[in-house]
Short mmCIF file of N, CA and C in Angstrom, two decimals:
data_model
loop_
_atom_site.label_atom_id
_atom_site.label_comp_id
_atom_site.label_asym_id
_atom_site.label_seq_id
_atom_site.Cartn_x
_atom_site.Cartn_y
_atom_site.Cartn_z
N MET A 1 -71.63 14.68 -21.81
CA MET A 1 -70.19 14.76 -21.66
C MET A 1 -69.58 14.19 -22.94
N LEU A 2 -68.59 14.89 -23.44
CA LEU A 2 -67.92 14.47 -24.66
C LEU A 2 -66.52 13.99 -24.32
N LEU A 3 -66.18 12.79 -24.70
CA LEU A 3 -64.85 12.23 -24.47
C LEU A 3 -64.14 12.11 -25.80
N ILE A 4 -62.92 12.58 -25.84
CA ILE A 4 -62.14 12.51 -27.07
C ILE A 4 -60.85 11.77 -26.75
N ALA A 5 -60.46 10.85 -27.62
CA ALA A 5 -59.23 10.10 -27.41
C ALA A 5 -58.41 10.14 -28.69
N CYS A 6 -57.11 10.11 -28.53
CA CYS A 6 -56.22 10.06 -29.68
C CYS A 6 -55.65 8.65 -29.75
N ALA A 7 -55.64 8.11 -30.92
CA ALA A 7 -55.09 6.76 -31.09
C ALA A 7 -54.30 6.72 -32.37
N ALA A 8 -53.26 5.93 -32.35
CA ALA A 8 -52.46 5.73 -33.56
C ALA A 8 -53.07 4.57 -34.32
N THR A 9 -53.15 4.74 -35.60
CA THR A 9 -53.68 3.66 -36.42
C THR A 9 -52.56 3.05 -37.23
N GLY A 10 -52.64 1.78 -37.46
CA GLY A 10 -51.60 1.12 -38.24
C GLY A 10 -50.37 0.85 -37.38
N ASP A 11 -49.28 0.53 -38.06
CA ASP A 11 -48.03 0.23 -37.37
C ASP A 11 -47.36 1.51 -36.89
N VAL A 12 -46.94 1.50 -35.66
CA VAL A 12 -46.19 2.62 -35.11
C VAL A 12 -44.75 2.15 -34.97
N THR A 13 -43.89 2.65 -35.85
CA THR A 13 -42.50 2.20 -35.84
C THR A 13 -41.56 3.25 -35.28
N GLU A 14 -41.98 4.49 -35.25
CA GLU A 14 -41.13 5.54 -34.71
C GLU A 14 -41.33 5.65 -33.21
N ARG A 15 -40.24 5.80 -32.51
CA ARG A 15 -40.30 6.00 -31.07
C ARG A 15 -39.65 7.34 -30.75
N ALA A 16 -40.23 8.00 -29.79
CA ALA A 16 -39.66 9.28 -29.36
C ALA A 16 -38.36 9.02 -28.63
N GLU A 17 -37.36 9.82 -28.91
CA GLU A 17 -36.09 9.71 -28.20
C GLU A 17 -35.98 10.84 -27.21
N PHE A 18 -35.54 10.51 -26.02
CA PHE A 18 -35.35 11.51 -24.99
C PHE A 18 -33.88 11.88 -24.93
N VAL A 19 -33.63 13.14 -24.81
CA VAL A 19 -32.26 13.64 -24.73
C VAL A 19 -32.12 14.38 -23.41
N THR A 20 -31.11 14.02 -22.65
CA THR A 20 -30.83 14.70 -21.39
C THR A 20 -29.74 15.73 -21.63
N VAL A 21 -30.01 16.96 -21.28
CA VAL A 21 -29.04 18.03 -21.43
C VAL A 21 -28.57 18.45 -20.04
N ASP A 22 -27.29 18.22 -19.78
CA ASP A 22 -26.73 18.56 -18.47
C ASP A 22 -26.21 20.00 -18.52
N THR A 23 -26.89 20.89 -17.82
CA THR A 23 -26.49 22.29 -17.80
C THR A 23 -25.79 22.68 -16.51
N SER A 24 -25.44 21.69 -15.69
CA SER A 24 -24.85 22.02 -14.39
C SER A 24 -23.52 22.74 -14.52
N CYS A 25 -22.79 22.52 -15.62
CA CYS A 25 -21.50 23.19 -15.78
C CYS A 25 -21.66 24.69 -16.04
N THR A 26 -22.86 25.11 -16.39
CA THR A 26 -23.06 26.54 -16.65
C THR A 26 -23.32 27.33 -15.38
N TRP A 27 -23.73 26.66 -14.31
CA TRP A 27 -24.04 27.40 -13.08
C TRP A 27 -23.29 26.91 -11.86
N ALA A 28 -22.75 25.71 -11.88
CA ALA A 28 -22.01 25.21 -10.72
C ALA A 28 -20.55 25.63 -10.81
N ARG A 29 -19.94 25.91 -9.70
CA ARG A 29 -18.55 26.35 -9.65
C ARG A 29 -17.83 25.59 -8.54
N PRO A 30 -16.50 25.50 -8.62
CA PRO A 30 -15.75 24.85 -7.55
C PRO A 30 -15.94 25.59 -6.22
N ILE A 31 -15.83 24.86 -5.15
CA ILE A 31 -15.88 25.46 -3.82
C ILE A 31 -14.46 25.62 -3.33
N TYR A 32 -14.09 26.84 -3.01
CA TYR A 32 -12.75 27.14 -2.51
C TYR A 32 -12.83 27.38 -1.01
N ILE A 33 -11.82 26.95 -0.30
CA ILE A 33 -11.76 27.21 1.14
C ILE A 33 -10.45 27.94 1.44
N SER A 34 -10.43 28.62 2.55
CA SER A 34 -9.20 29.31 2.96
C SER A 34 -8.62 28.60 4.18
N SER A 35 -7.43 28.98 4.53
CA SER A 35 -6.78 28.37 5.70
C SER A 35 -7.50 28.76 6.99
N LEU A 36 -8.35 29.77 6.94
CA LEU A 36 -9.09 30.19 8.12
C LEU A 36 -10.39 29.41 8.31
N ASP A 37 -10.83 28.70 7.28
CA ASP A 37 -12.07 27.94 7.38
C ASP A 37 -11.91 26.76 8.32
N VAL A 38 -12.92 26.53 9.13
CA VAL A 38 -12.95 25.37 10.01
C VAL A 38 -14.05 24.46 9.49
N LEU A 39 -13.65 23.25 9.08
CA LEU A 39 -14.60 22.33 8.47
C LEU A 39 -14.73 21.06 9.29
N THR A 40 -15.94 20.53 9.32
CA THR A 40 -16.11 19.18 9.87
C THR A 40 -15.64 18.19 8.81
N ASP A 41 -15.39 16.97 9.22
CA ASP A 41 -14.99 15.94 8.25
C ASP A 41 -16.07 15.76 7.18
N THR A 42 -17.31 15.80 7.59
CA THR A 42 -18.42 15.63 6.65
C THR A 42 -18.45 16.74 5.62
N THR A 43 -18.26 17.98 6.05
CA THR A 43 -18.25 19.12 5.13
C THR A 43 -17.06 19.03 4.19
N ALA A 44 -15.90 18.68 4.70
CA ALA A 44 -14.71 18.56 3.86
C ALA A 44 -14.90 17.48 2.80
N LYS A 45 -15.51 16.35 3.18
CA LYS A 45 -15.77 15.28 2.22
C LYS A 45 -16.78 15.72 1.16
N ALA A 46 -17.79 16.48 1.57
CA ALA A 46 -18.80 16.96 0.63
C ALA A 46 -18.19 17.94 -0.37
N ILE A 47 -17.33 18.84 0.10
CA ILE A 47 -16.66 19.79 -0.79
C ILE A 47 -15.74 19.05 -1.75
N LEU A 48 -15.01 18.07 -1.24
CA LEU A 48 -14.12 17.28 -2.09
C LEU A 48 -14.91 16.53 -3.16
N ALA A 49 -16.02 15.91 -2.78
CA ALA A 49 -16.85 15.20 -3.75
C ALA A 49 -17.40 16.15 -4.81
N HIS A 50 -17.85 17.32 -4.39
CA HIS A 50 -18.36 18.34 -5.32
C HIS A 50 -17.28 18.74 -6.32
N ASN A 51 -16.11 19.06 -5.81
CA ASN A 51 -15.02 19.53 -6.68
C ASN A 51 -14.50 18.42 -7.59
N GLU A 52 -14.44 17.19 -7.10
CA GLU A 52 -14.00 16.08 -7.95
C GLU A 52 -15.01 15.79 -9.06
N THR A 53 -16.29 15.89 -8.74
CA THR A 53 -17.33 15.69 -9.75
C THR A 53 -17.25 16.79 -10.81
N GLY A 54 -17.05 18.03 -10.38
CA GLY A 54 -16.91 19.13 -11.33
C GLY A 54 -15.68 18.97 -12.21
N ALA A 55 -14.59 18.47 -11.64
CA ALA A 55 -13.37 18.24 -12.42
C ALA A 55 -13.62 17.18 -13.49
N LYS A 56 -14.36 16.15 -13.11
CA LYS A 56 -14.63 15.05 -14.04
C LYS A 56 -15.61 15.45 -15.13
N ARG A 57 -16.70 16.10 -14.75
CA ARG A 57 -17.77 16.41 -15.70
C ARG A 57 -17.59 17.74 -16.44
N CYS A 58 -16.96 18.70 -15.78
CA CYS A 58 -16.89 20.05 -16.35
C CYS A 58 -15.47 20.49 -16.70
N GLY A 59 -14.49 19.67 -16.36
CA GLY A 59 -13.11 20.01 -16.68
C GLY A 59 -12.50 21.05 -15.77
N TRP A 60 -13.03 21.17 -14.53
CA TRP A 60 -12.43 22.13 -13.60
C TRP A 60 -10.99 21.76 -13.33
N ARG A 61 -10.15 22.77 -13.21
CA ARG A 61 -8.73 22.55 -12.93
C ARG A 61 -8.34 23.37 -11.71
N ARG A 62 -7.26 22.97 -11.08
CA ARG A 62 -6.74 23.75 -9.95
C ARG A 62 -6.24 25.09 -10.46
N THR A 63 -6.41 26.11 -9.64
CA THR A 63 -5.98 27.45 -10.04
C THR A 63 -4.58 27.76 -9.57
N GLY A 64 -4.01 26.93 -8.73
CA GLY A 64 -2.68 27.19 -8.21
C GLY A 64 -2.70 28.03 -6.95
N LYS A 65 -3.90 28.46 -6.52
CA LYS A 65 -4.01 29.23 -5.28
C LYS A 65 -3.82 28.30 -4.11
N LYS A 66 -3.12 28.77 -3.09
CA LYS A 66 -2.92 27.95 -1.89
C LYS A 66 -3.19 28.77 -0.67
#
């Protein structure tokens, strides 16, 4: 059996940097409801949280539809 290992020799001063790329604004959209929709309090709170997060992170704005 042959075992191979990689090792750094000498001083290692460079560190890898991790970058997080948030792509949720490219596929997530606001949730719209109509006056005919019947929502539980839990569902209404979840929709509100979703839309408020999108407004904060993605710049969603109200469309003026009522």
